[in-house]
XYZ file of C-alpha atoms in Angstrom:
461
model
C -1.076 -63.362 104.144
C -0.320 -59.725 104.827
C 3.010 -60.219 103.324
C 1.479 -61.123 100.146
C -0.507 -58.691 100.055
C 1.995 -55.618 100.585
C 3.941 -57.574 97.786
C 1.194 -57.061 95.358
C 0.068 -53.977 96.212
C 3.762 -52.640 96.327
C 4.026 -54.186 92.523
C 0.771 -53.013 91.790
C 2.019 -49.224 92.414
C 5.178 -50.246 90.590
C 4.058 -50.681 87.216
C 1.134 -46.954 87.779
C 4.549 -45.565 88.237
C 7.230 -46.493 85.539
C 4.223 -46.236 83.372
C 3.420 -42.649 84.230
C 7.575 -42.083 83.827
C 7.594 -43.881 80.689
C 4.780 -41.576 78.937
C 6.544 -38.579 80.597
C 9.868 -39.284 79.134
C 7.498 -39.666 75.562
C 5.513 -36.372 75.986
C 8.051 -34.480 77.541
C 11.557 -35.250 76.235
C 11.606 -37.831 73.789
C 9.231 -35.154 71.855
C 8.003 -38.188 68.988
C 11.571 -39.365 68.917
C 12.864 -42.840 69.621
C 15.023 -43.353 72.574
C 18.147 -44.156 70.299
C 17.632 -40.893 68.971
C 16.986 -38.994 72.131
C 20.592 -40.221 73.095
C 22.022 -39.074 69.953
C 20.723 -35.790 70.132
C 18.609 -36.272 66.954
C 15.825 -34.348 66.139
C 12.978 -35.405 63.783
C 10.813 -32.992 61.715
C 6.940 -33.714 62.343
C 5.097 -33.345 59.373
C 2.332 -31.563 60.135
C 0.698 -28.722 58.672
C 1.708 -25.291 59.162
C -1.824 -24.227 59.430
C -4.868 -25.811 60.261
C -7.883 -25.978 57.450
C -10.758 -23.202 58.131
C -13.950 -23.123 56.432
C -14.440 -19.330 54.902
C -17.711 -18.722 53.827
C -17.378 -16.263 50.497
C -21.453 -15.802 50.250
C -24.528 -16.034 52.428
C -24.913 -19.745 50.814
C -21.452 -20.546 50.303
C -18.619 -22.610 52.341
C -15.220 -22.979 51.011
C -12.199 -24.955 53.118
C -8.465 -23.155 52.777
C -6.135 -25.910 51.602
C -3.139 -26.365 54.036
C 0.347 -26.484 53.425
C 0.985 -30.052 53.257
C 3.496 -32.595 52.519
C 3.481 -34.138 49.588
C 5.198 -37.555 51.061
C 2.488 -37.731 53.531
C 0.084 -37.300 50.676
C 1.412 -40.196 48.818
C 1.744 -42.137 51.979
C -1.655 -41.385 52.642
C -2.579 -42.516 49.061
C -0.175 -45.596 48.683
C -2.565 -47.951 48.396
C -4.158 -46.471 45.332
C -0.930 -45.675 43.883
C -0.164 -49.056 44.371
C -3.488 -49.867 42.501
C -3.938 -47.044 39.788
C -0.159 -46.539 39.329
C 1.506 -42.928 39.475
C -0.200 -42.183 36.108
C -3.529 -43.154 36.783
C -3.296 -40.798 40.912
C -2.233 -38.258 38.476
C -5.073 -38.103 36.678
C -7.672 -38.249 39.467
C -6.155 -36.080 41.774
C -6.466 -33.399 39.028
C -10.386 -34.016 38.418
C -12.927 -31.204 39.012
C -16.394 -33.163 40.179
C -19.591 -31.681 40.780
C -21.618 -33.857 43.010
C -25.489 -32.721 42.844
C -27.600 -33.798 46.226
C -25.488 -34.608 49.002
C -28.178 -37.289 50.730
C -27.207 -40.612 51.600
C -25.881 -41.495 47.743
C -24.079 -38.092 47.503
C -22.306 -38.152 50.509
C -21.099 -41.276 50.553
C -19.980 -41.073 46.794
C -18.369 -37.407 47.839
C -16.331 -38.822 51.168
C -15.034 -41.992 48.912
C -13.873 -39.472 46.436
C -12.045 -37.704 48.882
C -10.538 -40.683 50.289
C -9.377 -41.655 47.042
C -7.264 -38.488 46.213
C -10.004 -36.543 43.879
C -9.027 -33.085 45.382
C -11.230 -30.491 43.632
C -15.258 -30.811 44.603
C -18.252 -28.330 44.590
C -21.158 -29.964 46.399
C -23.969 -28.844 45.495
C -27.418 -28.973 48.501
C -30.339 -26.924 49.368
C -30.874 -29.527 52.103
C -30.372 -29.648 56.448
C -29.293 -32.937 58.116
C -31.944 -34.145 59.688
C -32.001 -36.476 62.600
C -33.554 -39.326 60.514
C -31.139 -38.727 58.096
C -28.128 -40.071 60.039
C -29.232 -43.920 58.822
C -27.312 -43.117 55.306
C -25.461 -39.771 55.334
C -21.570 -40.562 55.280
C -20.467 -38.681 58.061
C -22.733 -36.563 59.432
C -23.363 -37.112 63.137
C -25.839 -35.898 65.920
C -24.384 -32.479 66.583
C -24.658 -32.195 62.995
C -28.714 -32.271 62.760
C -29.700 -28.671 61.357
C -26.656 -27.891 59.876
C -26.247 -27.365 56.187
C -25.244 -31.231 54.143
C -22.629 -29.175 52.121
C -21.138 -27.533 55.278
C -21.115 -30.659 57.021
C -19.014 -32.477 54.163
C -16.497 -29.445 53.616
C -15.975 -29.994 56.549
C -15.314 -33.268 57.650
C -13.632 -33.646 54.366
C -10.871 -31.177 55.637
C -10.325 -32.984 58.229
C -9.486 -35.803 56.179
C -8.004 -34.767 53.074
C -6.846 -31.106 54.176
C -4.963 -30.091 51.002
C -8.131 -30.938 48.814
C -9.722 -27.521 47.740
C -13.642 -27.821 48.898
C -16.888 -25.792 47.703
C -20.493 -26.180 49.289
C -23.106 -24.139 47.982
C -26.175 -24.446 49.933
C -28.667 -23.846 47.301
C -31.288 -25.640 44.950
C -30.418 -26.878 41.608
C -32.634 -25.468 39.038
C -31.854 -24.860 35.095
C -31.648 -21.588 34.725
C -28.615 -21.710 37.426
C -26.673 -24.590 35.516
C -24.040 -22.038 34.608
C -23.022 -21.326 37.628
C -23.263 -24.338 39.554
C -21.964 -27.100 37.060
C -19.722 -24.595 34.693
C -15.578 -23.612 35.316
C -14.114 -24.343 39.227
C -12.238 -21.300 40.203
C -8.664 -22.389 38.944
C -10.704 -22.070 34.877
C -10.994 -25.566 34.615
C -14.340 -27.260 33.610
C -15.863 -30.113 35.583
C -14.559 -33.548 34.577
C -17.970 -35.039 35.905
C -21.207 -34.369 37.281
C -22.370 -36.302 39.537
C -26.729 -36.763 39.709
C -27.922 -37.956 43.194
C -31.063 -35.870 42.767
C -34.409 -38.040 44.296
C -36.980 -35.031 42.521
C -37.387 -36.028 38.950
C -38.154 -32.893 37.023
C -35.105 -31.432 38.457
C -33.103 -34.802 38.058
C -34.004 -34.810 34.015
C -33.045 -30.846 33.778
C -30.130 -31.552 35.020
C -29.434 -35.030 32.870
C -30.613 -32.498 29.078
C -27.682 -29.776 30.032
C -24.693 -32.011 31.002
C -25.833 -34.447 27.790
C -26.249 -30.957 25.520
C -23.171 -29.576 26.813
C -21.052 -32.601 26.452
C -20.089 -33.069 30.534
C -19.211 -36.399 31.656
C -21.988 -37.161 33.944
C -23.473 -40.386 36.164
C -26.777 -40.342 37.429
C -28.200 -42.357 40.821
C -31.560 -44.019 40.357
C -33.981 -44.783 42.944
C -31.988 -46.448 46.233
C -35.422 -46.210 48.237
C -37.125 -49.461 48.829
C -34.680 -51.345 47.535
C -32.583 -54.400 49.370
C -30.907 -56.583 47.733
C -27.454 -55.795 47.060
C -26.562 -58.281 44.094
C -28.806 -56.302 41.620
C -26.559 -52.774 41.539
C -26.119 -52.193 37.691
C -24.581 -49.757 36.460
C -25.225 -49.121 32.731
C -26.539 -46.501 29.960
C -29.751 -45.208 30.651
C -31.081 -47.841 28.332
C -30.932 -50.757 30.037
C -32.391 -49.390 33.673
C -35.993 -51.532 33.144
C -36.956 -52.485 36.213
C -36.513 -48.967 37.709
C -39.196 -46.984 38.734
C -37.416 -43.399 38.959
C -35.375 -44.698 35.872
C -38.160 -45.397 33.998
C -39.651 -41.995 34.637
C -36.413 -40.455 33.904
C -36.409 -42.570 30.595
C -39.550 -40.987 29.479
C -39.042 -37.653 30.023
C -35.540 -37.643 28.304
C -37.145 -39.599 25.272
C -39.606 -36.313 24.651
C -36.676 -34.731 24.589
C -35.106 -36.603 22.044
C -32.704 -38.746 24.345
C -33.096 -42.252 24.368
C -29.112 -43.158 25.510
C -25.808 -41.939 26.659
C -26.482 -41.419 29.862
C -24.472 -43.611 32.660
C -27.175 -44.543 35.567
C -26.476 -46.510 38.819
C -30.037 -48.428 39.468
C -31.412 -51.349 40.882
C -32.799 -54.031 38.908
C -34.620 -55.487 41.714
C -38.197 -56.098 41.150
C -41.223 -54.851 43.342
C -42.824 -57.038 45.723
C -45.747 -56.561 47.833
C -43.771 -58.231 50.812
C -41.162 -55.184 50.742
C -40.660 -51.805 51.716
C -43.248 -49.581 49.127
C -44.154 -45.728 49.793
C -45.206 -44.709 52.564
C -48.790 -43.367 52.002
C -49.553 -40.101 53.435
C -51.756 -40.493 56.510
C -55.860 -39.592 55.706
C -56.222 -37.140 58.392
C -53.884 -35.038 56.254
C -56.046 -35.544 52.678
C -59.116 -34.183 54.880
C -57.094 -31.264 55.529
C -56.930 -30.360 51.961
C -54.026 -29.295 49.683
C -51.585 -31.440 50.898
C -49.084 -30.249 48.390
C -48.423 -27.361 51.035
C -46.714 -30.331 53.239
C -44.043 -30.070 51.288
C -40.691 -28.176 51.672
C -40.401 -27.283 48.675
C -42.630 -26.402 45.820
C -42.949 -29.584 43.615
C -40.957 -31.676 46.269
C -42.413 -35.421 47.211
C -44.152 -35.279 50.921
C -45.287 -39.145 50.979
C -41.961 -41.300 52.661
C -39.524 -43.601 51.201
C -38.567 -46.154 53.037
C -34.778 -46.507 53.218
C -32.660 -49.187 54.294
C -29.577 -47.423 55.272
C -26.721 -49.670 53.551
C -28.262 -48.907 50.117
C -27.775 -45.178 49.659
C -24.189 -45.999 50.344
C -23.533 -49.108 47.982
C -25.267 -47.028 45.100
C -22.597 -43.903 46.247
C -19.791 -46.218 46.349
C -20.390 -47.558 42.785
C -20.730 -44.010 41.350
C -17.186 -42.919 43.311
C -16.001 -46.436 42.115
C -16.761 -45.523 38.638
C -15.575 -42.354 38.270
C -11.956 -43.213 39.506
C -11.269 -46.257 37.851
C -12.513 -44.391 34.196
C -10.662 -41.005 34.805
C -7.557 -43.043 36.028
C -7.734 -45.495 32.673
C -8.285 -48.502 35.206
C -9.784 -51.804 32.830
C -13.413 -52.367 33.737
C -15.571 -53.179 31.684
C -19.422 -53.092 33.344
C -21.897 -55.721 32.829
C -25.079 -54.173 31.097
C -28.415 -55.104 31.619
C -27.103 -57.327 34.988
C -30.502 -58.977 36.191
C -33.177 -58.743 33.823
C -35.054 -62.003 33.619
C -37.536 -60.283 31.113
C -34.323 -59.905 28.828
C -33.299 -63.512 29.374
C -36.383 -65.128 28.511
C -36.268 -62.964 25.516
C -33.328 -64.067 24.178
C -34.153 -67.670 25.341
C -36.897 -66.842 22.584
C -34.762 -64.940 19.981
C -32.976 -68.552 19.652
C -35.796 -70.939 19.642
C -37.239 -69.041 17.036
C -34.358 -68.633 14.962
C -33.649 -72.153 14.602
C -37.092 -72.940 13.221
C -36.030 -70.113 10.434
C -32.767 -71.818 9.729
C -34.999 -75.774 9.042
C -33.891 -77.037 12.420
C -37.050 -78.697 13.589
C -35.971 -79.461 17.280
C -36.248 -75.937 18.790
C -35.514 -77.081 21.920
C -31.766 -76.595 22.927
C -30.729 -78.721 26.215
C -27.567 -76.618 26.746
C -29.340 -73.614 27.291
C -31.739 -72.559 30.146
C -32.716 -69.221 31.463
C -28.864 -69.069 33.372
C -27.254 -69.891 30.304
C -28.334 -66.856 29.217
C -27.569 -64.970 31.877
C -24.425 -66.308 31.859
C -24.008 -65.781 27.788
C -25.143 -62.183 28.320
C -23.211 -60.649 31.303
C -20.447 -62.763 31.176
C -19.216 -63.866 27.921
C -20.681 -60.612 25.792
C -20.832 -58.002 28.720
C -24.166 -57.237 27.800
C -23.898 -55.356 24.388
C -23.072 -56.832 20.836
C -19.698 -57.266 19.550
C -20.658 -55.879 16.356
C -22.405 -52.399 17.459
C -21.417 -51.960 21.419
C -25.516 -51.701 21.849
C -27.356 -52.830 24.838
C -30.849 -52.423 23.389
C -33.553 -54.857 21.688
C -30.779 -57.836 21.869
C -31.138 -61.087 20.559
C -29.230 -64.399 20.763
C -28.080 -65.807 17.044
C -25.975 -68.648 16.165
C -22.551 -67.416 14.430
C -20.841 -70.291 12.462
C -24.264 -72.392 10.448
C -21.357 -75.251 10.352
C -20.366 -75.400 14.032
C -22.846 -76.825 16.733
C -25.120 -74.697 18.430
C -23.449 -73.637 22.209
C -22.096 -70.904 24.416
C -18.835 -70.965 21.860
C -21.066 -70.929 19.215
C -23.465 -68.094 20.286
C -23.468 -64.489 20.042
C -25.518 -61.761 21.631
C -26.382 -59.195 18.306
C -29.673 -56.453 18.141
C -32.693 -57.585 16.436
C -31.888 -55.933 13.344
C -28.104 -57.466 13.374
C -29.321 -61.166 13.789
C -31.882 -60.806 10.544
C -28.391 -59.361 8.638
C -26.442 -62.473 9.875
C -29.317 -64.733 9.226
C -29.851 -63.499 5.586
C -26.026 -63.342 4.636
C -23.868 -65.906 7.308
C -26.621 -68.796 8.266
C -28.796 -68.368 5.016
C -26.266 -66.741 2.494
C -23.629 -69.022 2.828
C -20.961 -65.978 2.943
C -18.304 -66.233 5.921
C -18.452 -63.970 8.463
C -15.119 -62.555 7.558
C -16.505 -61.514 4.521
C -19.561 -59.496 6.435
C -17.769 -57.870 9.506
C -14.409 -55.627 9.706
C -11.427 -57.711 11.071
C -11.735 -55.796 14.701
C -15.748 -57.261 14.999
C -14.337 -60.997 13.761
C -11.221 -60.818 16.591
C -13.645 -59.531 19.129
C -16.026 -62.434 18.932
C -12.692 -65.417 18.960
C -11.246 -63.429 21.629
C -14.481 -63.842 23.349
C -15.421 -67.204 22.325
C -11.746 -68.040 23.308
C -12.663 -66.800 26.738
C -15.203 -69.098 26.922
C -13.992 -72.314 25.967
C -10.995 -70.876 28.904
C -13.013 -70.377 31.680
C -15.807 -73.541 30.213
C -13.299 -75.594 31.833
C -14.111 -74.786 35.515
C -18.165 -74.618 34.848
């Protein structure tokens, strides 16, 4: 028994030994080389960079990283997977966008750190904000010894560490108007923003900031409310237009239309509905009412001071669309987004618009048995994207019949505005012309190359 046991401890001791030699021989000689090379007396250049990033801060509110001196085949490596995806052409393109990313929360962050990661390599963040312990639920990256520091620090940052050559600028400040120059006009290289990005949760400084980039022409995407919501499968992204069920959007909506702008703005919102079994505002406790002016709670002047409720994974899906979006349009990737994604008001609508049309047209049966409230869903988002062939709208839609001589189905249905569908009623269904003779060629190929789609993919319904 002792035998055995001075044979196992003597193997035991063994193997702590030869593997203490081996990483020895790795550390000390081998130097990152392979054995085989060792022998031959190669030696391998490490690519690392000559310098390590450091953060230089060029005002009392300002952080800026300094790019390394990096190589461009670790770059690539680094990047292969999107080159693989975007081709050469399309890396190109977004590793040469300027973005300006506005509120660096739990949306911004997550929509600045994707960026990053997918080669954009010239950002200004723009926060007047701390990280805050109950903060670290959403924020991208920010950890505990992080709590107090500045959002935009924190992202410079940790986006050096992971994307060193990318040129970084934080500006710890608040966006108002009268600084929109400044913080959304030329980077330092001269070159104008490509995009703004809006994750702004105060809504008079959200809309400011919506009027300059749509008067000035910038390219810009704006987050709607991610508080409160859960329910992952209702993430739109759309014009401005179509963001009905909304709350911030709505109030967005409103303040942009006395303002003359009613469209043309790309939102990420949530189309899910409120329900008195969910997550709602926090009301502000009464204690603090009795105290009087309670407007003083706030950090800011005009700031909220009752609580969202946030369920972590939100903030970051809404982020991850924006980022999403951004790349695949500024790197001429085909996507085409579904408007108006999960708005049952809209569905039964249309279910209407059709019913009612065929009593117009003499067809006394109004009912039509191919078509429920998921056909239209389906004839909406899937087969017309949301908008009409004719126009490209997304607003006051309706459902028409196309050929009067065909029967009535999803090959044989097209999603037009209000005003469109009295047109094709009057001339097409009525008239008797053909629609060739009512729409340019490009409208008439649109709607067979979508009806064509249709009777394709009708096949594994």
């Amino acid at each position: 028994m002792k035998h055995t046991h001075s044979i196992c401890a003597f193997a035991t001791a063994s193997v702590v030994l030869t593997t203490l030699a081996v990483e020895c021989l790795h550390h000390f000689v081998l130097k990152d080389r392979t054995f085989f090379e060792f022998i031959r007396g190669d030696e391998r250049e490490i690519h690392t960079p000559k310098k390590l990033n450091k953060l230089i801060r060029t005002s009392s509110n300002t952080v800026q990283n300094v790019p390394s001196e990096y190589s461009e085949d670790l770059i690539q490596e680094q990047l292969t997977r999107n080159y693989s995806f975007l081709t050469d052409a399309g890396m190109e393109k977004i590793r040469s966008l300027r973005v300006v990313v506005v509120g660096a929360g739990g949306v911004g962050s997550n929509a600045i750190v994707s960026l990053a990661r997918s080669g954009v390599s010239h950002l200004r963040i723009v926060d007047f904000d701390q990280v805050s312990l109950s903060s670290l639920n959403r924020h991208s990256c920010a950890t505990l010894k992080d709590v107090g520091r500045s959002k935009v620090e924190v992202l410079v940052d940790f986006i050096t560490s992971i994307a060193p050559w990318a040129s970084m600028e934080g500006i710890n400040e608040l966006y108002s108007i009268e600084k929109s120059e400044r913080l959304l006009g030329d980077f330092q290289d001269g070159h104008s923003p490509d995009y703004v990005i809006d994750c702004i949760d105060n809504i008079d400084t959200k809309v400011d900031l919506l009027e300059y980039c749509y008067r000035n022409n910038i390219k810009v995407i704006s987050s709607m409310g991610a508080a409160c919501k859960s329910d992952a499968t209702r993430i739109n992204i759309g014009d401005i237009s179509v963001s009905d069920e909304d709350a911030l959007a709505r109030s967005v909506r409103r303040r942009l239309k006395k303002k003359g702008i009613m469209r043309g703005i790309v939102t990420v919102f949530s189309a899910e509905k409120p329900d008195p079994r969910k997550a709602s505002l926090l009301p502000l406790p009464e204690e603090e009412f009795v105290k009087g002016n309670v407007d003083e709670l706030s950090a800011l002047q005009n700031f909220r001071v009752r609580i969202l409720p946030v369920l972590g994974t939100m903030p970051a899906m809404f982020g991850l669309a924006i980022s999403t979006h951004v790349i695949t349009e500024a790197s001429g990737y085909p996507v085409e987004p579904v408007e108006g994604k999960n708005r049952y008001k809209v569905y039964d609508s249309l279910l209407q618009s059709i019913a009612g049309q065929q009593t117009r047209l003499g067809i006394k049966d109004q009912r039509t048995p191919w078509l429920g409230l998921s056909d239209v869903q389906y004839i909406l988002e899937e087969v017309w994207r949301g908008k009409s062939p004719v126009s490209g709208l997304s607003t006051r839609l309706s459902l028409s019949r196309w050929d009067m001589n065909r029967e009535l189905g999803p090959q044989n249905c097209v999603l037009l505005t209000k005003e469109e569908q009295r047109v094709h009623e009057e001339r097409v269904l009525l008239g008797g012309e053909r629609p060739e003779d009512v729409y340019p060629p490009q409208v008439i190929e649109r709607v067979a190359h979508r009806f064509a789609e249709e009777a394709y993919y009708a096949k594994f319904r």
